[in-house]
Coordinates of C-alpha atoms in Angstrom, one line a residue:
M1 CA 17.5 54.7 -3.3
L2 CA 20.1 54.5 -6.9
F3 CA 17.8 51.8 -7.7
S4 CA 14.5 53.7 -7.5
V5 CA 15.9 56.9 -9.2
L6 CA 17.4 54.6 -11.5
L7 CA 14.0 53.3 -12.3
L8 CA 12.4 56.8 -12.7
L9 CA 15.1 58.0 -15.8
T10 CA 14.2 54.5 -17.8
I11 CA 10.6 55.4 -17.5
A12 CA 11.7 59.3 -18.3
V13 CA 13.2 57.6 -20.8
T14 CA 10.0 55.8 -22.0
V15 CA 7.7 59.1 -22.0
V16 CA 10.8 61.1 -24.3
L17 CA 10.3 58.1 -26.6
T18 CA 6.5 58.9 -26.4
L19 CA 6.4 62.3 -26.7
K20 CA 9.1 62.2 -29.9
N21 CA 6.6 59.5 -31.8
L22 CA 3.3 60.4 -30.9
S23 CA 1.7 61.6 -34.2
N24 CA -2.0 60.7 -34.7
D25 CA -1.5 60.4 -38.7
N26 CA 0.8 57.5 -37.5
L27 CA -1.6 56.1 -35.7
Q28 CA -4.1 56.0 -37.9
R29 CA -2.2 54.6 -40.9
L30 CA -1.5 51.8 -37.9
L31 CA -4.7 51.2 -37.3
G32 CA -7.5 53.1 -39.0
P33 CA -8.6 51.2 -42.2
V34 CA -7.6 50.8 -45.5
S35 CA -9.7 51.0 -48.6
G36 CA -9.9 48.8 -51.7
N37 CA -6.9 51.6 -53.8
N38 CA -5.0 50.7 -50.4
N39 CA -5.3 54.5 -49.2
V40 CA -5.7 54.6 -45.2
C41 CA -8.8 56.7 -44.4
D42 CA -8.8 60.3 -42.6
I43 CA -5.0 60.7 -43.8
G44 CA -3.7 63.3 -46.6
S45 CA -6.7 63.5 -49.4
L46 CA -9.1 61.5 -47.7
K47 CA -9.0 63.6 -44.0
G48 CA -11.9 63.6 -43.1
Y49 CA -13.2 60.5 -44.9
P50 CA -12.7 58.0 -41.8
Y51 CA -15.3 55.4 -42.2
L52 CA -14.9 52.4 -44.6
Y53 CA -17.6 51.5 -47.1
Y54 CA -18.0 48.4 -49.1
T55 CA -19.5 48.7 -52.7
D56 CA -19.8 45.7 -54.0
L57 CA -20.8 42.9 -52.4
S58 CA -21.7 40.7 -54.7
S59 CA -18.8 38.5 -55.0
T60 CA -18.2 35.6 -51.8
S61 CA -14.7 36.6 -52.0
L62 CA -13.5 37.8 -49.1
S63 CA -10.3 39.4 -51.0
S64 CA -13.2 40.9 -53.9
I65 CA -15.2 42.6 -51.7
Q66 CA -12.1 44.2 -49.4
K67 CA -11.0 45.6 -53.0
S68 CA -14.4 48.2 -53.7
G69 CA -14.2 49.5 -50.2
V70 CA -13.9 52.8 -50.2
C71 CA -13.3 55.9 -47.4
V72 CA -16.5 58.1 -46.8
K73 CA -17.8 61.1 -44.9
E74 CA -20.2 58.7 -43.5
C75 CA -22.3 55.6 -43.2
P76 CA -24.6 55.4 -45.8
S77 CA -28.1 54.7 -43.4
L78 CA -32.2 55.2 -43.7
A79 CA -31.0 58.4 -40.7
N80 CA -29.0 60.4 -43.5
N81 CA -31.4 59.5 -46.6
L82 CA -27.9 57.2 -47.8
N83 CA -25.9 60.0 -47.9
Y84 CA -22.7 59.0 -49.3
Q85 CA -19.9 61.8 -49.9
C86 CA -16.7 59.8 -51.2
N87 CA -13.3 61.5 -51.8
E88 CA -11.1 58.7 -54.1
A89 CA -11.3 57.7 -57.8
Y90 CA -14.4 56.0 -59.8
C91 CA -16.2 55.6 -56.2
N92 CA -18.5 58.0 -57.6
N93 CA -19.8 55.6 -60.8
A94 CA -23.4 55.0 -61.5
T95 CA -23.3 51.6 -60.2
I96 CA -21.9 52.4 -57.4
T97 CA -24.3 55.1 -56.3
Q98 CA -27.3 53.0 -57.8
N99 CA -27.0 50.4 -55.5
L100 CA -26.4 52.1 -52.2
Y101 CA -27.6 50.5 -48.7
P102 CA -27.7 51.8 -44.8
T103 CA -25.2 50.7 -43.0
T104 CA -24.5 50.9 -40.0
A105 CA -21.0 52.3 -37.9
A106 CA -18.9 49.7 -37.1
L107 CA -15.7 49.9 -34.3
N108 CA -16.3 53.5 -35.4
S109 CA -14.5 52.6 -38.8
Y110 CA -16.0 50.2 -40.9
C111 CA -20.3 50.7 -42.7
F112 CA -21.9 47.5 -41.7
P113 CA -25.2 46.3 -43.4
T114 CA -28.2 47.4 -41.0
D115 CA -28.7 43.8 -42.2
R116 CA -30.2 41.3 -44.9
D117 CA -33.1 42.0 -46.5
S118 CA -32.3 45.6 -47.4
L119 CA -29.7 45.3 -49.7
P120 CA -30.1 44.8 -53.6
F121 CA -30.9 40.8 -54.2
S122 CA -27.2 40.0 -55.3
F123 CA -25.0 41.3 -52.4
R124 CA -26.8 39.5 -50.2
Q125 CA -24.3 36.2 -51.1
G126 CA -21.5 39.0 -50.0
Y127 CA -23.0 39.7 -46.8
D128 CA -23.3 36.6 -45.5
T129 CA -19.6 36.8 -46.0
L130 CA -19.1 39.6 -43.8
I131 CA -21.8 38.0 -40.9
K132 CA -20.2 34.3 -41.5
M133 CA -17.0 35.4 -40.5
G134 CA -18.4 38.0 -38.0
Q135 CA -20.7 35.7 -36.8
P136 CA -18.2 33.9 -33.5
G137 CA -17.9 37.6 -32.1
Q138 CA -21.1 38.6 -32.3
Q139 CA -22.8 35.3 -31.2
L140 CA -19.7 36.2 -28.3
I141 CA -21.3 39.6 -27.5
N142 CA -25.0 38.4 -27.3
D143 CA -24.1 35.6 -24.5
F144 CA -22.2 38.2 -22.3
H145 CA -24.8 40.1 -22.8
L146 CA -27.3 37.3 -21.6
S147 CA -25.3 36.2 -19.0
R148 CA -23.9 39.7 -17.7
R149 CA -26.7 39.7 -14.8
A150 CA -25.2 36.2 -13.5
I151 CA -21.2 37.6 -14.2
W152 CA -22.4 40.6 -11.5
T153 CA -24.4 38.4 -8.9
T154 CA -21.1 35.6 -8.6
M155 CA -18.8 38.6 -8.8
A156 CA -21.1 40.0 -5.3
V157 CA -20.6 36.2 -4.4
A158 CA -17.5 36.0 -5.2
I159 CA -16.7 39.0 -2.3
V160 CA -19.0 37.5 0.0
L161 CA -17.3 33.6 0.0
N162 CA -13.6 35.4 0.6
L163 CA -15.0 36.9 3.2
I164 CA -16.2 34.1 5.0
Y165 CA -13.1 31.5 3.9
I166 CA -11.1 34.2 5.9
Y167 CA -13.5 34.5 8.6
L168 CA -13.1 30.3 8.7
M169 CA -8.9 30.0 8.4
A170 CA -10.1 32.2 11.8
N171 CA -11.7 30.1 13.6
F172 CA -11.3 27.0 12.1
T173 CA -7.5 26.9 11.6
S174 CA -6.7 23.3 12.5
V175 CA -9.4 21.5 10.7
L176 CA -7.8 23.5 7.3
A177 CA -5.1 22.4 8.5
M178 CA -5.6 18.5 8.4
I179 CA -7.1 18.9 5.6
S180 CA -4.3 21.2 3.8
L181 CA -2.3 17.8 5.5
V182 CA -4.9 15.0 4.3
L183 CA -4.8 16.6 0.6
I184 CA -1.0 16.3 0.9
E185 CA -0.4 13.0 1.4
V186 CA -4.0 11.7 -0.9
C187 CA -1.6 13.7 -3.8
M188 CA 1.5 11.6 -2.9
A189 CA -0.8 8.0 -2.7
A190 CA -2.2 9.1 -6.1
S191 CA 1.7 9.3 -7.4
V192 CA 3.1 6.1 -6.1
G193 CA -0.2 4.4 -7.8
G194 CA -0.1 6.2 -10.8
F195 CA 3.7 5.0 -11.8
V196 CA 2.3 1.5 -10.3
Y197 CA -0.3 1.9 -13.1
L198 CA 1.4 2.6 -15.9
G199 CA 4.1 -0.4 -15.3
F200 CA 0.7 -2.6 -14.6
S201 CA -0.3 -0.9 -18.3
Q202 CA 2.3 -0.4 -21.0
R203 CA 4.5 -3.0 -18.8
N204 CA 7.8 -0.7 -18.6
P205 CA 10.2 -1.4 -15.2
G206 CA 10.7 1.6 -15.4
F207 CA 7.6 2.8 -14.2
Y208 CA 7.7 0.7 -10.9
V209 CA 11.7 2.4 -10.2
G210 CA 9.1 6.0 -10.3
A211 CA 6.6 4.3 -7.7
G212 CA 9.7 3.3 -5.5
I213 CA 11.5 6.7 -5.2
M214 CA 7.8 8.0 -4.7
A215 CA 7.3 6.2 -1.9
L216 CA 10.3 6.5 -0.5
F217 CA 9.9 10.3 -0.8
V218 CA 6.7 10.2 0.9
L219 CA 8.3 7.9 3.8
I220 CA 10.9 10.4 4.7
F221 CA 8.2 13.3 4.3
N222 CA 5.9 11.4 7.4
C223 CA 9.7 11.0 9.1
I224 CA 10.3 14.2 9.2
L225 CA 6.5 15.3 9.9
C226 CA 6.4 12.6 12.3
A227 CA 10.1 14.6 13.9
N228 CA 9.1 18.1 13.3
W229 CA 4.7 17.1 15.1
T230 CA 5.8 20.7 18.0
N231 CA 7.3 22.4 14.7
F232 CA 3.3 22.1 12.6
K233 CA 1.5 22.5 15.4
V234 CA 3.5 25.8 15.7
A235 CA 3.4 26.1 12.2
V236 CA -0.8 25.8 12.8
A237 CA -1.1 28.4 14.9
V238 CA 1.4 31.2 13.0
I239 CA -1.6 31.2 9.9
D240 CA -4.3 30.9 12.9
A241 CA -2.7 34.1 14.1
T242 CA -1.9 35.2 10.5
A243 CA -5.6 34.8 9.8
D244 CA -6.6 37.0 12.7
F245 CA -4.7 40.0 10.8
F246 CA -6.2 39.1 8.1
V247 CA -9.4 40.3 9.5
A248 CA -8.2 42.9 11.9
T249 CA -7.0 44.3 8.8
K250 CA -9.3 44.9 6.2
R251 CA -7.8 47.9 4.5
L252 CA -5.6 45.3 2.6
V253 CA -8.1 45.3 0.2
I254 CA -8.0 48.3 -0.4
L255 CA -4.3 48.0 -1.2
S256 CA -4.7 44.7 -3.5
L257 CA -7.0 47.2 -5.9
I258 CA -5.1 50.5 -6.1
F259 CA -2.2 47.9 -6.5
V260 CA -4.2 45.9 -9.5
V261 CA -5.6 49.6 -10.7
V262 CA -2.0 50.6 -10.2
T263 CA -1.3 47.5 -12.6
F264 CA -4.0 48.0 -15.8
T265 CA -2.5 51.7 -15.6
T266 CA 1.0 50.9 -16.3
I267 CA 0.0 48.7 -18.5
A268 CA -2.2 50.6 -20.8
Y269 CA 0.5 53.1 -20.9
F270 CA 3.2 51.2 -21.4
G271 CA 1.5 49.2 -24.4
G272 CA 0.6 52.3 -25.5
S273 CA 4.1 54.0 -25.6
M274 CA 4.7 50.5 -28.1
L275 CA 1.6 51.3 -30.2
I276 CA 3.1 54.8 -30.6
Q277 CA 6.5 53.5 -31.6
V278 CA 5.1 50.9 -33.8
S279 CA 3.3 53.3 -35.4
S280 CA 6.3 55.6 -36.8
N281 CA 7.7 53.4 -39.0
Q282 CA 7.3 52.7 -42.0
I283 CA 3.6 51.4 -42.6
V284 CA 3.0 49.1 -46.3
T285 CA -0.2 49.0 -47.3
G286 CA -1.2 46.3 -49.4
Y287 CA 1.9 44.1 -48.8
Y288 CA 0.0 41.4 -48.7
G289 CA -3.7 42.2 -50.9
P290 CA -6.1 44.6 -50.8
G291 CA -7.0 46.1 -47.3
S292 CA -3.7 44.7 -46.1
R293 CA -0.4 46.8 -44.8
E294 CA 2.6 45.8 -43.5
V295 CA 5.5 47.2 -40.7
I296 CA 8.8 47.7 -41.7
F297 CA 10.3 48.0 -38.7
S298 CA 13.4 50.4 -38.1
N299 CA 16.4 49.0 -35.8
N300 CA 16.2 52.7 -34.0
S301 CA 12.1 51.3 -33.5
K302 CA 13.0 47.6 -32.1
I303 CA 15.6 49.0 -29.5
G304 CA 13.3 51.7 -28.7
I305 CA 9.9 49.0 -28.4
T306 CA 12.0 46.2 -26.2
F307 CA 13.7 48.9 -24.2
T308 CA 9.9 50.0 -23.2
A309 CA 9.1 46.4 -23.3
V310 CA 11.8 45.9 -20.7
V311 CA 11.2 49.3 -18.4
M312 CA 7.5 47.8 -18.4
L313 CA 8.5 44.1 -16.9
W314 CA 10.7 45.9 -13.8
T315 CA 8.2 48.6 -13.4
L316 CA 5.6 45.4 -13.0
L317 CA 7.6 43.5 -10.5
Y318 CA 8.5 46.8 -8.6
L319 CA 4.5 47.4 -7.9
K320 CA 4.5 43.6 -6.9
E321 CA 7.4 44.0 -4.4
H322 CA 6.4 46.8 -3.0
T323 CA 2.9 45.4 -1.9
Q324 CA 4.8 42.9 -1.0
F325 CA 7.4 44.7 0.9
I326 CA 3.7 46.7 2.7
V327 CA 1.6 43.6 3.5
S328 CA 4.6 42.2 5.2
Y329 CA 5.6 45.7 7.3
S330 CA 2.1 45.5 7.9
A331 CA 1.9 41.4 9.2
S332 CA 5.4 42.5 11.6
S333 CA 3.8 45.6 13.0
Y334 CA 0.9 43.8 13.5
Y335 CA 2.4 41.3 15.1
F336 CA 4.8 43.6 17.8
N337 CA 2.0 46.1 18.4
S338 CA -0.2 43.0 20.5
T339 CA 1.5 41.0 23.5
K340 CA -0.6 38.5 25.1
S341 CA -3.4 40.2 26.7
N342 CA -4.1 43.0 23.8
E343 CA -4.1 42.0 19.8
G344 CA -2.9 45.5 18.1
S345 CA -3.5 47.2 14.8
A346 CA -1.5 46.7 11.8
D347 CA 0.4 49.8 10.7
V348 CA -0.8 49.9 6.9
M349 CA -0.8 53.1 6.3
V350 CA 3.3 53.7 7.5
G351 CA 4.7 50.6 5.4
C352 CA 2.9 52.6 2.8
K353 CA 4.8 55.4 2.9
I354 CA 8.2 54.1 4.2
A355 CA 7.8 51.0 0.8
S356 CA 7.2 54.6 -1.3
F357 CA 9.7 56.6 0.5
K358 CA 12.6 55.1 3.1
H359 CA 13.2 51.8 0.6
C360 CA 11.8 52.2 -2.9
G361 CA 15.0 51.8 -3.6
S362 CA 15.9 48.1 -1.9
I363 CA 12.6 47.8 -3.5
A364 CA 13.5 48.7 -7.2
L365 CA 16.6 46.2 -7.0
A366 CA 14.0 43.3 -6.6
G367 CA 12.3 44.1 -9.2
L368 CA 15.6 45.1 -10.9
L369 CA 17.0 41.6 -10.2
H370 CA 13.5 40.2 -10.8
T371 CA 13.7 41.6 -14.2
V372 CA 17.0 40.0 -15.2
V373 CA 16.5 37.0 -14.3
T374 CA 13.0 36.7 -16.0
I375 CA 15.1 38.2 -19.6
L376 CA 17.1 35.5 -19.1
R377 CA 14.4 32.8 -18.7
V378 CA 12.7 33.7 -21.9
I379 CA 15.9 34.2 -23.4
V380 CA 16.9 30.4 -22.7
E381 CA 13.4 29.5 -23.6
S382 CA 13.4 30.5 -27.3
F383 CA 16.5 29.2 -27.6
A384 CA 15.5 25.8 -26.6
R385 CA 12.4 25.6 -28.4
Q386 CA 15.3 26.7 -31.3
N387 CA 17.5 23.3 -30.6
S388 CA 14.3 20.9 -29.6
R389 CA 13.0 21.7 -33.6
G390 CA 16.3 21.5 -35.1
G391 CA 16.8 17.5 -34.5
N392 CA 20.2 18.3 -32.5
I393 CA 20.1 16.0 -29.6
V394 CA 23.4 17.2 -28.6
G395 CA 22.5 20.6 -28.1
A396 CA 18.5 20.2 -27.1
I397 CA 20.1 18.4 -23.4
I398 CA 22.3 21.7 -23.6
A399 CA 19.2 24.4 -23.5
C400 CA 17.3 21.7 -21.8
V401 CA 20.2 21.6 -18.6
A402 CA 19.7 25.8 -19.3
V403 CA 16.9 26.4 -18.3
C404 CA 16.3 24.0 -15.9
L405 CA 18.9 26.0 -13.9
V406 CA 18.0 29.6 -15.6
R407 CA 14.3 28.5 -13.9
L408 CA 16.4 27.3 -10.4
L409 CA 17.7 31.2 -10.6
E410 CA 14.7 32.6 -10.8
D411 CA 13.5 30.5 -8.2
I412 CA 16.6 31.2 -6.2
V413 CA 16.2 35.4 -7.1
Q414 CA 12.4 34.9 -6.3
Y415 CA 13.0 33.0 -2.8
M416 CA 15.7 35.7 -2.3
N417 CA 13.6 38.7 -2.8
K418 CA 10.3 37.5 -0.3
V419 CA 12.7 37.3 2.1
A420 CA 15.1 39.9 2.2
L421 CA 11.8 42.4 1.8
A422 CA 9.6 40.4 4.8
Y423 CA 13.1 40.8 6.6
M424 CA 13.7 44.6 5.8
A425 CA 10.3 44.9 7.3
I426 CA 10.8 44.2 10.7
T427 CA 14.6 45.8 10.7
G428 CA 14.8 48.2 8.5
E429 CA 18.3 47.0 6.8
S430 CA 19.1 47.4 3.1
Y431 CA 18.2 44.8 0.9
C432 CA 21.3 42.9 1.2
K433 CA 21.9 43.3 4.3
S434 CA 18.3 42.1 4.6
A435 CA 18.4 38.9 2.3
W436 CA 21.6 37.2 4.6
N437 CA 20.0 37.9 7.6
G438 CA 16.4 37.0 6.3
F439 CA 18.4 33.6 5.0
L440 CA 20.1 32.8 8.1
L441 CA 16.7 33.4 10.5
N442 CA 14.9 31.2 8.0
L443 CA 17.7 28.6 8.3
K444 CA 17.7 28.8 12.1
H445 CA 13.6 28.0 12.3
L446 CA 13.8 25.9 9.3
G447 CA 11.3 23.5 10.6
K448 CA 8.4 26.2 11.0
F449 CA 9.0 28.4 8.7
Y450 CA 8.4 24.8 6.0
Y451 CA 5.5 23.9 7.0
A452 CA 4.1 27.3 7.8
Q453 CA 4.7 28.5 4.6
M454 CA 3.3 24.9 2.7
L455 CA 0.9 25.0 4.9
G456 CA 0.2 28.7 3.6
R457 CA -0.3 27.9 -0.4
Y458 CA -2.6 25.1 0.3
F459 CA -4.8 27.1 2.7
M460 CA -5.1 30.2 -0.8
L461 CA -5.8 26.3 -3.2
I462 CA -8.3 25.0 -1.2
G463 CA -10.0 28.7 -0.6
F464 CA -9.5 29.2 -4.5
L465 CA -10.7 25.7 -5.3
A466 CA -13.7 26.3 -3.3
I467 CA -14.6 29.4 -3.8
M468 CA -14.6 28.2 -7.8
A469 CA -16.4 25.6 -8.3
I470 CA -19.5 27.4 -5.1
N471 CA -19.2 30.5 -7.4
S472 CA -19.3 28.1 -10.7
G473 CA -22.4 26.3 -9.4
V474 CA -24.2 29.8 -8.1
F475 CA -24.0 30.6 -11.6
Y476 CA -24.8 28.1 -13.6
L477 CA -28.0 27.8 -11.7
I478 CA -29.2 31.4 -12.3
L479 CA -29.0 31.4 -16.2
K480 CA -31.0 28.2 -15.5
S481 CA -33.2 29.8 -13.3
S482 CA -33.7 32.4 -15.4
G483 CA -33.8 30.4 -18.6
V484 CA -31.2 32.5 -19.7
Y485 CA -29.5 29.1 -20.7
Y486 CA -31.9 28.5 -22.7
Q487 CA -31.1 31.3 -25.2
M488 CA -27.8 30.9 -24.7
N489 CA -25.5 29.8 -28.2
S490 CA -23.1 28.1 -25.8
I491 CA -22.2 28.7 -21.7
A492 CA -18.5 28.3 -22.3
V493 CA -17.1 31.3 -23.2
S494 CA -20.0 33.2 -20.0
M495 CA -18.8 30.3 -17.7
I496 CA -14.7 31.0 -17.9
A497 CA -15.4 34.8 -17.9
N498 CA -16.9 33.6 -14.6
V499 CA -13.7 31.3 -13.6
F500 CA -11.9 34.5 -14.5
M501 CA -13.4 37.0 -12.4
T502 CA -14.0 34.7 -9.2
M503 CA -10.2 33.4 -10.0
F504 CA -9.8 37.9 -10.2
I505 CA -11.4 39.2 -6.9
T506 CA -10.0 35.8 -4.8
R507 CA -6.8 37.2 -5.7
L508 CA -7.1 40.1 -4.8
F509 CA -8.8 38.4 -1.4
L510 CA -5.7 35.9 -0.6
G511 CA -3.4 36.6 -2.8
M512 CA -0.8 38.3 -0.4
F513 CA -1.6 35.5 3.0
D514 CA 1.3 34.1 1.4
D515 CA 3.2 37.3 2.8
A516 CA 1.2 38.1 5.3
V517 CA 2.6 34.0 6.2
L518 CA 6.5 35.0 5.4
G519 CA 6.0 38.6 7.9
M520 CA 4.4 36.7 11.2
L521 CA 7.2 34.4 10.6
M522 CA 9.8 36.1 9.8
S523 CA 8.4 38.7 13.0
L524 CA 8.1 35.3 15.1
G525 CA 11.9 34.6 14.7
V526 CA 12.7 38.1 15.1
D527 CA 11.1 38.1 19.1
T528 CA 12.8 34.7 20.5
D529 CA 15.9 35.8 18.7
I530 CA 16.0 39.0 20.8
H531 CA 14.0 38.0 23.6
G532 CA 16.7 34.2 24.4
G533 CA 14.5 32.6 23.0
E534 CA 10.6 33.4 24.7
C535 CA 8.2 33.9 22.5
Q536 CA 6.9 37.9 24.1
H537 CA 4.6 40.2 21.5
G538 CA 2.1 38.5 19.2
P539 CA -2.1 37.8 19.5
P540 CA -3.6 36.7 22.6
G541 CA -4.8 34.1 20.4
F542 CA -1.7 32.6 19.2
H543 CA -0.5 32.8 22.5
R544 CA -2.9 30.6 23.5
K545 CA -2.3 28.0 21.2
L546 CA 0.8 27.9 21.8
E547 CA 0.7 27.4 25.5
K548 CA -2.1 24.8 24.2
I549 CA 1.3 23.2 22.1
F550 CA 3.7 23.3 25.3
H551 CA 1.5 22.4 27.9
A552 CA 2.4 25.5 30.0
E553 CA 0.8 29.0 31.8
K554 CA 3.9 30.5 31.7
T555 CA 5.5 32.0 28.4
V556 CA 6.3 30.3 26.2
G557 CA 9.0 30.1 23.8
I558 CA 9.0 28.4 20.6
H559 CA 11.7 25.7 21.6
G560 CA 9.5 24.5 24.1
Y561 CA 9.4 25.4 28.4
Y562 CA 10.5 28.2 28.8

């Protein structure tokens, strides 16, 4: 509870910093358009004049065009009979008023020419300069507009594909496990072949040494796999039980959606807080030329912004660990509510309640540890980049070793958090006890834990690759068949957006699978330890697979016949 209170207090401090520095004028000074006289629109004497209008487009120089900008009450347009109201010095001379042109408001701040033909002839080259600057963005917006229906359609297809893949995992686990194993073997064989090819093509014996080491690793891996083939099959059964859990617990999709919404809300709040704190500093206009500005940060502001960034990282990691605990609790409750003859259900809402109240302090501690090592990694990597550019070989070597060590530390903390939260979800013990006991349980059942987690990650990888490939093909076919493909300037950006949305949706459905696998493994380990090596709980399908593995009809233990 202590660390959850500490997290709430740090968030409260960021709220105080935000409210203390909140000022509409400060935000406008930071974000508002700047006139050629280096005045910020809609501030001070220009209050009520929020739009920037370029009075002279006769030059092709962007700086000259920016210098002609003045703040106006509304953008001159045909609808208001080119109404032009300006409150700056020298902005109402006859040359300007005689060359007014129709505009439309862009980004709620800038008056942009409606079209080229409505401009005075001498202004058209300046208009071309503005269009050239905005053309890539305009083409991008147009491509998105044309492909929007295809993107929405493929988002629905992605949801369907994820549901299909979850059912495939539940019904064809052994086939997917063999595919995963073949994929691992192919990757390792390709690594050996790659080293041999490089050694042959570059005539460098070092690559042959690398090929030999990699081949030895492949041999050791396969020997261990053969010696632990029973554990591998038990791991497949655990994956199958986890897939059954996902099929039976579709409420986890809602949990994912809530997590995403809360995460984006958190980012929006802290991002806005840092923006408000930035706006409280001294802002100098015209620093780099007409229409430019520069922020001169104070030391207090730097401290406040850094503090807010750290709290944001801690909060985001807390949300991640919070969701992981709920998934682990749901998986373990599904396991222990099930027996050989009856499939139970997962207590998702109970997991949410326990995570939010009873174990919120332990989860906050896990997030804090992850935050500390992440910040340490960023600092060390920044130091390493500086040394790599300085030409100091000894310093570069030390920095490289430091980066490796701090990344190892980060991996250890992430592993410790996953194990602690999964064990805590079963026993309800504190973070430190859960981390230690979960580690010991992991060691005791190392073979099954290793293979199950490895297979879980490869199942996710296969799902990601298959769903993205199919959905990208569907997206391309929709664009082709509808004729939109031939109207677009480029399909690349829209395709990237489609891949991103597909990854996002797939993450919602499959991203928690690894956490669920670990929760199921922990449950299996605790179950067998309590019952003298016998497996008493778990869904019926899991027991059927164990009986098939050990060729027994009686109660089956994961260590053999009982």
